[in-house]
């Protein structure tokens, strides 16, 4: 059998989506990848604060006391976000959207002079959310990772595809099975270091890309002396995304504690020229 790998690229969530499907029929692979893209467009329409009429936009626009009924995908993404907040001990908090907008000097929304932390109540049985205090939700910290989980679900359950590599902007990665040669997929952390990846998610963060956009949600401030790059390896795309950002803020000792408690793995590169330190079991 000829060894071949099909690659598909799309633009989604303001970045590039790269899908690799090896050793299957080309048309089948094309249809499967496009199905992922179409379904993720729907997810983006639900969870993006920048999409008019999205669940998140409607929540952000509500007055205090207002209630919004949200879709199941939005609810699941929010639950992942709140779980990330618990794991990170408050370093990650998607209800700090106004702080993120101010740090980014965002021009899509009116200028924010004094950012506020939103507060919301959930009716899990009926998918209802009530705004309790003014503020905005921004799911940007976990959106791409959450989308990766949907890709895995679609390819596995709807298309019975067992081998796949997906990269979302190079910072959110998922790999399952093997490549076209039957070898483990590899993720490159540097020119000299690559790691095998199978049925796992990776989130990557760094000052070169995010810089001052990173906020410590415990105090609403941009941290000083952040490392050059961090990586988080977990069983969840959303959590990997969130933890890679949290690892930019937390101390190595705090990261080790989280990795031990939740069986995660992490890696930190303090400067462009320094060695990569691995935390947890990789």
GROMACS .gro file of N, CA and C in nm, residues 88-240:
model
  459
   88UNK      N    1  -0.568   2.618   3.790
   88UNK     CA    2  -0.462   2.719   3.792
   88UNK      C    3  -0.465   2.808   3.915
   89UNK      N    4  -0.560   2.779   4.006
   89UNK     CA    5  -0.575   2.858   4.129
   89UNK      C    6  -0.603   3.006   4.100
   90UNK      N    7  -0.684   3.029   3.996
   90UNK     CA    8  -0.727   3.164   3.966
   90UNK      C    9  -0.641   3.241   3.869
   91UNK      N   10  -0.530   3.182   3.826
   91UNK     CA   11  -0.443   3.250   3.729
   91UNK      C   12  -0.517   3.270   3.596
   92UNK      N   13  -0.598   3.170   3.559
   92UNK     CA   14  -0.682   3.178   3.440
   92UNK      C   15  -0.825   3.208   3.483
   93UNK      N   16  -0.886   3.309   3.422
   93UNK     CA   17  -1.025   3.343   3.455
   93UNK      C   18  -1.087   3.412   3.334
   94UNK      N   19  -1.174   3.341   3.263
   94UNK     CA   20  -1.233   3.395   3.139
   94UNK      C   21  -1.332   3.508   3.166
   95UNK      N   22  -1.370   3.528   3.291
   95UNK     CA   23  -1.460   3.639   3.325
   95UNK      C   24  -1.386   3.772   3.336
   96UNK      N   25  -1.256   3.771   3.307
   96UNK     CA   26  -1.174   3.893   3.310
   96UNK      C   27  -1.159   3.952   3.171
   97UNK      N   28  -1.258   3.931   3.086
   97UNK     CA   29  -1.248   3.974   2.947
   97UNK      C   30  -1.213   4.120   2.929
   98UNK      N   31  -1.266   4.208   3.013
   98UNK     CA   32  -1.237   4.351   2.999
   98UNK      C   33  -1.089   4.380   3.026
   99UNK      N   34  -1.029   4.305   3.117
   99UNK     CA   35  -0.886   4.321   3.143
   99UNK      C   36  -0.804   4.280   3.021
  100UNK      N   37  -0.844   4.169   2.956
  100UNK     CA   38  -0.773   4.123   2.837
  100UNK      C   39  -0.783   4.227   2.725
  101UNK      N   40  -0.902   4.282   2.706
  101UNK     CA   41  -0.923   4.381   2.601
  101UNK      C   42  -0.836   4.505   2.624
  102UNK      N   43  -0.828   4.549   2.748
  102UNK     CA   44  -0.746   4.666   2.778
  102UNK      C   45  -0.598   4.637   2.756
  103UNK      N   46  -0.553   4.519   2.796
  103UNK     CA   47  -0.412   4.483   2.779
  103UNK      C   48  -0.373   4.476   2.631
  104UNK      N   49  -0.468   4.433   2.548
  104UNK     CA   50  -0.442   4.420   2.404
  104UNK      C   51  -0.465   4.550   2.328
  105UNK      N   52  -0.512   4.653   2.398
  105UNK     CA   53  -0.552   4.778   2.331
  105UNK      C   54  -0.651   4.749   2.218
  106UNK      N   55  -0.746   4.663   2.248
  106UNK     CA   56  -0.844   4.619   2.149
  106UNK      C   57  -0.928   4.738   2.102
  107UNK      N   58  -0.948   4.746   1.970
  107UNK     CA   59  -1.026   4.857   1.914
  107UNK      C   60  -1.163   4.813   1.864
  108UNK      N   61  -1.195   4.684   1.878
  108UNK     CA   62  -1.325   4.634   1.833
  108UNK      C   63  -1.437   4.686   1.923
  109UNK      N   64  -1.407   4.689   2.053
  109UNK     CA   65  -1.504   4.737   2.151
  109UNK      C   66  -1.467   4.879   2.196
  110UNK      N   67  -1.561   4.952   2.254
  110UNK     CA   68  -1.528   5.085   2.309
  110UNK      C   69  -1.414   5.075   2.410
  111UNK      N   70  -1.331   5.179   2.415
  111UNK     CA   71  -1.215   5.179   2.504
  111UNK      C   72  -1.258   5.161   2.649
  112UNK      N   73  -1.186   5.074   2.719
  112UNK     CA   74  -1.217   5.044   2.859
  112UNK      C   75  -1.115   5.113   2.950
  113UNK      N   76  -1.162   5.205   3.031
  113UNK     CA   77  -1.073   5.276   3.123
  113UNK      C   78  -1.053   5.198   3.253
  114UNK      N   79  -1.164   5.150   3.308
  114UNK     CA   80  -1.159   5.074   3.434
  114UNK      C   81  -1.222   4.937   3.412
  115UNK      N   82  -1.140   4.834   3.386
  115UNK     CA   83  -1.196   4.701   3.359
  115UNK      C   84  -1.262   4.639   3.482
  116UNK      N   85  -1.361   4.555   3.455
  116UNK     CA   86  -1.436   4.489   3.561
  116UNK      C   87  -1.432   4.338   3.540
  117UNK      N   88  -1.441   4.264   3.648
  117UNK     CA   89  -1.450   4.119   3.643
  117UNK      C   90  -1.597   4.079   3.648
  118UNK      N   91  -1.641   4.010   3.544
  118UNK     CA   92  -1.781   3.967   3.539
  118UNK      C   93  -1.810   3.854   3.635
  119UNK      N   94  -1.936   3.840   3.669
  119UNK     CA   95  -1.980   3.730   3.754
  119UNK      C   96  -2.111   3.676   3.698
  120UNK      N   97  -2.118   3.542   3.688
  120UNK     CA   98  -2.232   3.479   3.623
  120UNK      C   99  -2.279   3.358   3.704
  121UNK      N  100  -2.408   3.328   3.695
  121UNK     CA  101  -2.466   3.211   3.760
  121UNK      C  102  -2.519   3.117   3.653
  122UNK      N  103  -2.508   2.984   3.679
  122UNK     CA  104  -2.543   2.885   3.578
  122UNK      C  105  -2.654   2.793   3.626
  123UNK      N  106  -2.747   2.767   3.536
  123UNK     CA  107  -2.848   2.663   3.554
  123UNK      C  108  -2.809   2.551   3.458
  124UNK      N  109  -2.734   2.453   3.509
  124UNK     CA  110  -2.677   2.349   3.424
  124UNK      C  111  -2.783   2.263   3.356
  125UNK      N  112  -2.893   2.241   3.424
  125UNK     CA  113  -2.997   2.154   3.369
  125UNK      C  114  -3.064   2.216   3.246
  126UNK      N  115  -3.079   2.347   3.247
  126UNK     CA  116  -3.151   2.415   3.139
  126UNK      C  117  -3.062   2.500   3.050
  127UNK      N  118  -2.929   2.496   3.072
  127UNK     CA  119  -2.834   2.573   2.992
  127UNK      C  120  -2.865   2.723   2.996
  128UNK      N  121  -2.895   2.773   3.113
  128UNK     CA  122  -2.925   2.914   3.131
  128UNK      C  123  -2.812   2.981   3.209
  129UNK      N  124  -2.777   3.103   3.169
  129UNK     CA  125  -2.672   3.179   3.237
  129UNK      C  126  -2.727   3.317   3.272
  130UNK      N  127  -2.708   3.357   3.397
  130UNK     CA  128  -2.752   3.489   3.441
  130UNK      C  129  -2.632   3.575   3.476
  131UNK      N  130  -2.632   3.699   3.428
  131UNK     CA  131  -2.525   3.792   3.463
  131UNK      C  132  -2.554   3.851   3.601
  132UNK      N  133  -2.457   3.835   3.693
  132UNK     CA  134  -2.472   3.886   3.829
  132UNK      C  135  -2.397   4.016   3.851
  133UNK      N  136  -2.283   4.031   3.783
  133UNK     CA  137  -2.205   4.155   3.794
  133UNK      C  138  -2.149   4.189   3.657
  134UNK      N  139  -2.137   4.319   3.628
  134UNK     CA  140  -2.089   4.363   3.498
  134UNK      C  141  -1.947   4.315   3.471
  135UNK      N  142  -1.921   4.288   3.344
  135UNK     CA  143  -1.793   4.238   3.299
  135UNK      C  144  -1.815   4.155   3.174
  136UNK      N  145  -1.706   4.106   3.115
  136UNK     CA  146  -1.716   4.032   2.990
  136UNK      C  147  -1.644   3.898   2.999
  137UNK      N  148  -1.696   3.800   2.926
  137UNK     CA  149  -1.632   3.670   2.912
  137UNK      C  150  -1.552   3.669   2.783
  138UNK      N  151  -1.429   3.620   2.791
  138UNK     CA  152  -1.343   3.603   2.674
  138UNK      C  153  -1.285   3.462   2.678
  139UNK      N  154  -1.327   3.378   2.583
  139UNK     CA  155  -1.283   3.239   2.580
  139UNK      C  156  -1.160   3.218   2.493
  140UNK      N  157  -1.091   3.327   2.459
  140UNK     CA  158  -0.974   3.316   2.374
  140UNK      C  159  -0.864   3.228   2.431
  141UNK      N  160  -0.856   3.218   2.563
  141UNK     CA  161  -0.749   3.139   2.626
  141UNK      C  162  -0.765   2.990   2.604
  142UNK      N  163  -0.889   2.945   2.571
  142UNK     CA  164  -0.910   2.801   2.557
  142UNK      C  165  -0.984   2.764   2.429
  143UNK      N  166  -1.022   2.863   2.348
  143UNK     CA  167  -1.107   2.836   2.232
  143UNK      C  168  -1.049   2.738   2.132
  144UNK      N  169  -0.922   2.756   2.096
  144UNK     CA  170  -0.861   2.667   1.996
  144UNK      C  171  -0.845   2.526   2.052
  145UNK      N  172  -0.807   2.517   2.178
  145UNK     CA  173  -0.794   2.385   2.240
  145UNK      C  174  -0.927   2.312   2.247
  146UNK      N  175  -1.033   2.387   2.281
  146UNK     CA  176  -1.167   2.328   2.282
  146UNK      C  177  -1.205   2.281   2.143
  147UNK      N  178  -1.171   2.358   2.040
  147UNK     CA  179  -1.200   2.318   1.902
  147UNK      C  180  -1.127   2.189   1.865
  148UNK      N  181  -1.004   2.172   1.914
  148UNK     CA  182  -0.931   2.048   1.887
  148UNK      C  183  -1.005   1.927   1.942
  149UNK      N  184  -1.065   1.943   2.058
  149UNK     CA  185  -1.142   1.832   2.116
  149UNK      C  186  -1.259   1.796   2.026
  150UNK      N  187  -1.321   1.897   1.965
  150UNK     CA  188  -1.433   1.872   1.874
  150UNK      C  189  -1.385   1.800   1.748
  151UNK      N  190  -1.265   1.837   1.700
  151UNK     CA  191  -1.209   1.769   1.583
  151UNK      C  192  -1.187   1.622   1.612
  152UNK      N  193  -1.129   1.593   1.727
  152UNK     CA  194  -1.109   1.452   1.764
  152UNK      C  195  -1.242   1.378   1.767
  153UNK      N  196  -1.341   1.439   1.826
  153UNK     CA  197  -1.473   1.377   1.838
  153UNK      C  198  -1.535   1.351   1.700
  154UNK      N  199  -1.527   1.450   1.612
  154UNK     CA  200  -1.585   1.437   1.478
  154UNK      C  201  -1.514   1.328   1.398
  155UNK      N  202  -1.382   1.332   1.397
  155UNK     CA  203  -1.306   1.235   1.317
  155UNK      C  204  -1.322   1.093   1.370
  156UNK      N  205  -1.331   1.078   1.501
  156UNK     CA  206  -1.343   0.945   1.561
  156UNK      C  207  -1.483   0.889   1.548
  157UNK      N  208  -1.582   0.967   1.588
  157UNK     CA  209  -1.719   0.916   1.595
  157UNK      C  210  -1.792   0.919   1.461
  158UNK      N  211  -1.766   1.021   1.380
  158UNK     CA  212  -1.839   1.036   1.254
  158UNK      C  213  -1.766   0.976   1.135
  159UNK      N  214  -1.633   0.971   1.140
  159UNK     CA  215  -1.555   0.929   1.024
  159UNK      C  216  -1.466   0.808   1.051
  160UNK      N  217  -1.462   0.760   1.174
  160UNK     CA  218  -1.383   0.642   1.210
  160UNK      C  219  -1.237   0.655   1.166
  161UNK      N  220  -1.182   0.773   1.183
  161UNK     CA  221  -1.042   0.799   1.149
  161UNK      C  222  -0.958   0.789   1.275
  162UNK      N  223  -0.855   0.705   1.269
  162UNK     CA  224  -0.777   0.673   1.389
  162UNK      C  225  -0.641   0.743   1.393
  163UNK      N  226  -0.595   0.795   1.279
  163UNK     CA  227  -0.464   0.859   1.273
  163UNK      C  228  -0.479   1.003   1.225
  164UNK      N  229  -0.434   1.097   1.306
  164UNK     CA  230  -0.452   1.238   1.272
  164UNK      C  231  -0.352   1.325   1.347
  165UNK      N  232  -0.312   1.432   1.282
  165UNK     CA  233  -0.231   1.536   1.346
  165UNK      C  234  -0.297   1.670   1.313
  166UNK      N  235  -0.321   1.750   1.416
  166UNK     CA  236  -0.388   1.879   1.396
  166UNK      C  237  -0.310   1.988   1.470
  167UNK      N  238  -0.288   2.099   1.400
  167UNK     CA  239  -0.222   2.215   1.462
  167UNK      C  240  -0.308   2.338   1.438
  168UNK      N  241  -0.334   2.409   1.546
  168UNK     CA  242  -0.413   2.533   1.540
  168UNK      C  243  -0.318   2.649   1.566
  169UNK      N  244  -0.270   2.712   1.459
  169UNK     CA  245  -0.181   2.826   1.475
  169UNK      C  246  -0.046   2.791   1.535
  170UNK      N  247  -0.014   2.663   1.542
  170UNK     CA  248   0.113   2.619   1.600
  170UNK      C  249   0.116   2.621   1.751
  171UNK      N  250   0.010   2.673   1.814
  171UNK     CA  251   0.010   2.684   1.961
  171UNK      C  252  -0.085   2.586   2.028
  172UNK      N  253  -0.172   2.523   1.951
  172UNK     CA  254  -0.265   2.422   2.003
  172UNK      C  255  -0.255   2.300   1.912
  173UNK      N  256  -0.212   2.188   1.968
  173UNK     CA  257  -0.180   2.071   1.886
  173UNK      C  258  -0.243   1.946   1.943
  174UNK      N  259  -0.289   1.859   1.852
  174UNK     CA  260  -0.340   1.728   1.891
  174UNK      C  261  -0.287   1.624   1.795
  175UNK      N  262  -0.248   1.509   1.847
  175UNK     CA  263  -0.203   1.398   1.763
  175UNK      C  264  -0.259   1.268   1.816
  176UNK      N  265  -0.294   1.181   1.722
  176UNK     CA  266  -0.351   1.051   1.758
  176UNK      C  267  -0.305   0.948   1.657
  177UNK      N  268  -0.271   0.828   1.705
  177UNK     CA  269  -0.229   0.722   1.615
  177UNK      C  270  -0.088   0.744   1.564
  178UNK      N  271  -0.067   0.716   1.435
  178UNK     CA  272   0.066   0.722   1.375
  178UNK      C  273   0.063   0.798   1.243
  179UNK      N  274   0.183   0.834   1.194
  179UNK     CA  275   0.191   0.904   1.066
  179UNK      C  276   0.189   0.806   0.950
  180UNK      N  277   0.214   0.854   0.829
  180UNK     CA  278   0.202   0.770   0.710
  180UNK      C  279   0.303   0.656   0.707
  181UNK      N  280   0.411   0.669   0.784
  181UNK     CA  281   0.513   0.565   0.790
  181UNK      C  282   0.493   0.469   0.907
  182UNK      N  283   0.387   0.489   0.983
  182UNK     CA  284   0.362   0.404   1.098
  182UNK      C  285   0.439   0.445   1.222
  183UNK      N  286   0.501   0.563   1.217
  183UNK     CA  287   0.578   0.613   1.331
  183UNK      C  288   0.493   0.709   1.415
  184UNK      N  289   0.535   0.728   1.539
  184UNK     CA  290   0.466   0.825   1.623
  184UNK      C  291   0.479   0.965   1.564
  185UNK      N  292   0.374   1.044   1.579
  185UNK     CA  293   0.383   1.184   1.543
  185UNK      C  294   0.486   1.251   1.633
  186UNK      N  295   0.550   1.355   1.581
  186UNK     CA  296   0.651   1.427   1.657
  186UNK      C  297   0.614   1.574   1.669
  187UNK      N  298   0.642   1.632   1.785
  187UNK     CA  299   0.626   1.776   1.804
  187UNK      C  300   0.763   1.834   1.835
  188UNK      N  301   0.800   1.939   1.764
  188UNK     CA  302   0.930   2.002   1.782
  188UNK      C  303   0.919   2.117   1.882
  189UNK      N  304   0.996   2.107   1.990
  189UNK     CA  305   1.002   2.216   2.087
  189UNK      C  306   1.114   2.313   2.054
  190UNK      N  307   1.217   2.263   1.987
  190UNK     CA  308   1.328   2.346   1.944
  190UNK      C  309   1.397   2.275   1.828
  191UNK      N  310   1.505   2.332   1.778
  191UNK     CA  311   1.578   2.268   1.668
  191UNK      C  312   1.634   2.133   1.709
  192UNK      N  313   1.662   2.117   1.837
  192UNK     CA  314   1.729   1.995   1.884
  192UNK      C  315   1.640   1.902   1.964
  193UNK      N  316   1.520   1.946   1.997
  193UNK     CA  317   1.434   1.864   2.084
  193UNK      C  318   1.299   1.840   2.018
  194UNK      N  319   1.266   1.714   2.001
  194UNK     CA  320   1.133   1.676   1.954
  194UNK      C  321   1.080   1.565   2.043
  195UNK      N  322   0.949   1.559   2.057
  195UNK     CA  323   0.886   1.461   2.145
  195UNK      C  324   0.780   1.383   2.068
  196UNK      N  325   0.767   1.252   2.095
  196UNK     CA  326   0.657   1.177   2.035
  196UNK      C  327   0.525   1.218   2.098
  197UNK      N  328   0.420   1.216   2.018
  197UNK     CA  329   0.289   1.258   2.067
  197UNK      C  330   0.183   1.163   2.015
  198UNK      N  331   0.107   1.103   2.107
  198UNK     CA  332   0.001   1.010   2.067
  198UNK      C  333  -0.117   1.023   2.162
  199UNK      N  334  -0.231   1.056   2.104
  199UNK     CA  335  -0.355   1.071   2.181
  199UNK      C  336  -0.337   1.172   2.294
  200UNK      N  337  -0.278   1.285   2.260
  200UNK     CA  338  -0.249   1.388   2.360
  200UNK      C  339  -0.261   1.526   2.298
  201UNK      N  340  -0.284   1.623   2.386
  201UNK     CA  341  -0.296   1.762   2.345
  201UNK      C  342  -0.179   1.842   2.400
  202UNK      N  343  -0.136   1.940   2.323
  202UNK     CA  344  -0.028   2.029   2.366
  202UNK      C  345  -0.073   2.173   2.348
  203UNK      N  346  -0.052   2.254   2.450
  203UNK     CA  347  -0.071   2.398   2.439
  203UNK      C  348   0.064   2.465   2.452
  204UNK      N  349   0.088   2.568   2.373
  204UNK     CA  350   0.215   2.640   2.378
  204UNK      C  351   0.189   2.790   2.390
  205UNK      N  352   0.267   2.855   2.474
  205UNK     CA  353   0.258   3.000   2.491
  205UNK      C  354   0.398   3.059   2.492
  206UNK      N  355   0.406   3.190   2.469
  206UNK     CA  356   0.536   3.255   2.471
  206UNK      C  357   0.526   3.405   2.462
  207UNK      N  358   0.630   3.473   2.507
  207UNK     CA  359   0.630   3.619   2.505
  207UNK      C  360   0.648   3.673   2.364
  208UNK      N  361   0.707   3.593   2.273
  208UNK     CA  362   0.729   3.641   2.137
  208UNK      C  363   0.598   3.666   2.065
  209UNK      N  364   0.493   3.589   2.101
  209UNK     CA  365   0.363   3.602   2.034
  209UNK      C  366   0.266   3.682   2.119
  210UNK      N  367   0.254   3.645   2.248
  210UNK     CA  368   0.152   3.706   2.333
  210UNK      C  369   0.202   3.829   2.408
  211UNK      N  370   0.323   3.818   2.465
  211UNK     CA  371   0.381   3.931   2.536
  211UNK      C  372   0.290   3.990   2.641
  212UNK      N  373   0.264   4.120   2.626
  212UNK     CA  374   0.187   4.192   2.727
  212UNK      C  375   0.040   4.157   2.728
  213UNK      N  376  -0.004   4.068   2.636
  213UNK     CA  377  -0.145   4.028   2.634
  213UNK      C  378  -0.177   3.932   2.747
  214UNK      N  379  -0.076   3.874   2.809
  214UNK     CA  380  -0.099   3.778   2.917
  214UNK      C  381  -0.128   3.854   3.046
  215UNK      N  382  -0.236   3.813   3.112
  215UNK     CA  383  -0.279   3.877   3.237
  215UNK      C  384  -0.282   3.774   3.349
  216UNK      N  385  -0.228   3.811   3.464
  216UNK     CA  386  -0.245   3.729   3.584
  216UNK      C  387  -0.382   3.765   3.641
  217UNK      N  388  -0.476   3.674   3.628
  217UNK     CA  389  -0.614   3.705   3.666
  217UNK      C  390  -0.635   3.715   3.816
  218UNK      N  391  -0.534   3.683   3.894
  218UNK     CA  392  -0.544   3.701   4.038
  218UNK      C  393  -0.537   3.848   4.078
  219UNK      N  394  -0.469   3.929   3.992
  219UNK     CA  395  -0.457   4.071   4.025
  219UNK      C  396  -0.485   4.163   3.906
  220UNK      N  397  -0.510   4.104   3.789
  220UNK     CA  398  -0.542   4.185   3.671
  220UNK      C  399  -0.424   4.255   3.608
  221UNK      N  400  -0.302   4.214   3.643
  221UNK     CA  401  -0.183   4.282   3.593
  221UNK      C  402  -0.102   4.194   3.499
  222UNK      N  403  -0.023   4.259   3.413
  222UNK     CA  404   0.070   4.187   3.326
  222UNK      C  405   0.190   4.144   3.410
  223UNK      N  406   0.221   4.015   3.416
  223UNK     CA  407   0.332   3.968   3.500
  223UNK      C  408   0.467   4.019   3.448
  224UNK      N  409   0.561   4.031   3.539
  224UNK     CA  410   0.697   4.068   3.502
  224UNK      C  411   0.783   3.942   3.494
  225UNK      N  412   0.887   3.949   3.411
  225UNK     CA  413   0.986   3.841   3.403
  225UNK      C  414   0.924   3.706   3.366
  226UNK      N  415   0.839   3.705   3.266
  226UNK     CA  416   0.782   3.579   3.220
  226UNK      C  417   0.885   3.501   3.140
  227UNK      N  418   0.874   3.367   3.136
  227UNK     CA  419   0.965   3.288   3.055
  227UNK      C  420   0.943   3.313   2.906
  228UNK      N  421   1.039   3.270   2.827
  228UNK     CA  422   1.030   3.289   2.681
  228UNK      C  423   0.920   3.203   2.621
  229UNK      N  424   0.915   3.074   2.661
  229UNK     CA  425   0.813   2.983   2.609
  229UNK      C  426   0.773   2.880   2.714
  230UNK      N  427   0.650   2.835   2.706
  230UNK     CA  428   0.603   2.726   2.791
  230UNK      C  429   0.515   2.632   2.710
  231UNK      N  430   0.509   2.507   2.756
  231UNK     CA  431   0.423   2.405   2.695
  231UNK      C  432   0.349   2.330   2.805
  232UNK      N  433   0.227   2.290   2.774
  232UNK     CA  434   0.148   2.208   2.867
  232UNK      C  435   0.095   2.087   2.791
  233UNK      N  436   0.111   1.969   2.852
  233UNK     CA  437   0.066   1.843   2.792
  233UNK      C  438  -0.040   1.783   2.884
  234UNK      N  439  -0.164   1.776   2.837
  234UNK     CA  440  -0.273   1.723   2.918
  234UNK      C  441  -0.368   1.642   2.830
  235UNK      N  442  -0.463   1.570   2.888
  235UNK     CA  443  -0.560   1.494   2.808
  235UNK      C  444  -0.670   1.580   2.746
  236UNK      N  445  -0.667   1.712   2.770
  236UNK     CA  446  -0.772   1.802   2.722
  236UNK      C  447  -0.711   1.917   2.642
  237UNK      N  448  -0.770   1.945   2.526
  237UNK     CA  449  -0.722   2.056   2.446
  237UNK      C  450  -0.742   2.190   2.514
  238UNK      N  451  -0.861   2.210   2.571
  238UNK     CA  452  -0.891   2.336   2.639
  238UNK      C  453  -0.800   2.358   2.759
  239UNK      N  454  -0.778   2.253   2.836
  239UNK     CA  455  -0.693   2.266   2.955
  239UNK      C  456  -0.547   2.286   2.915
  240UNK      N  457  -0.502   2.220   2.810
  240UNK     CA  458  -0.364   2.241   2.764
  240UNK      C  459  -0.342   2.385   2.723
   0.00000   0.00000   0.00000
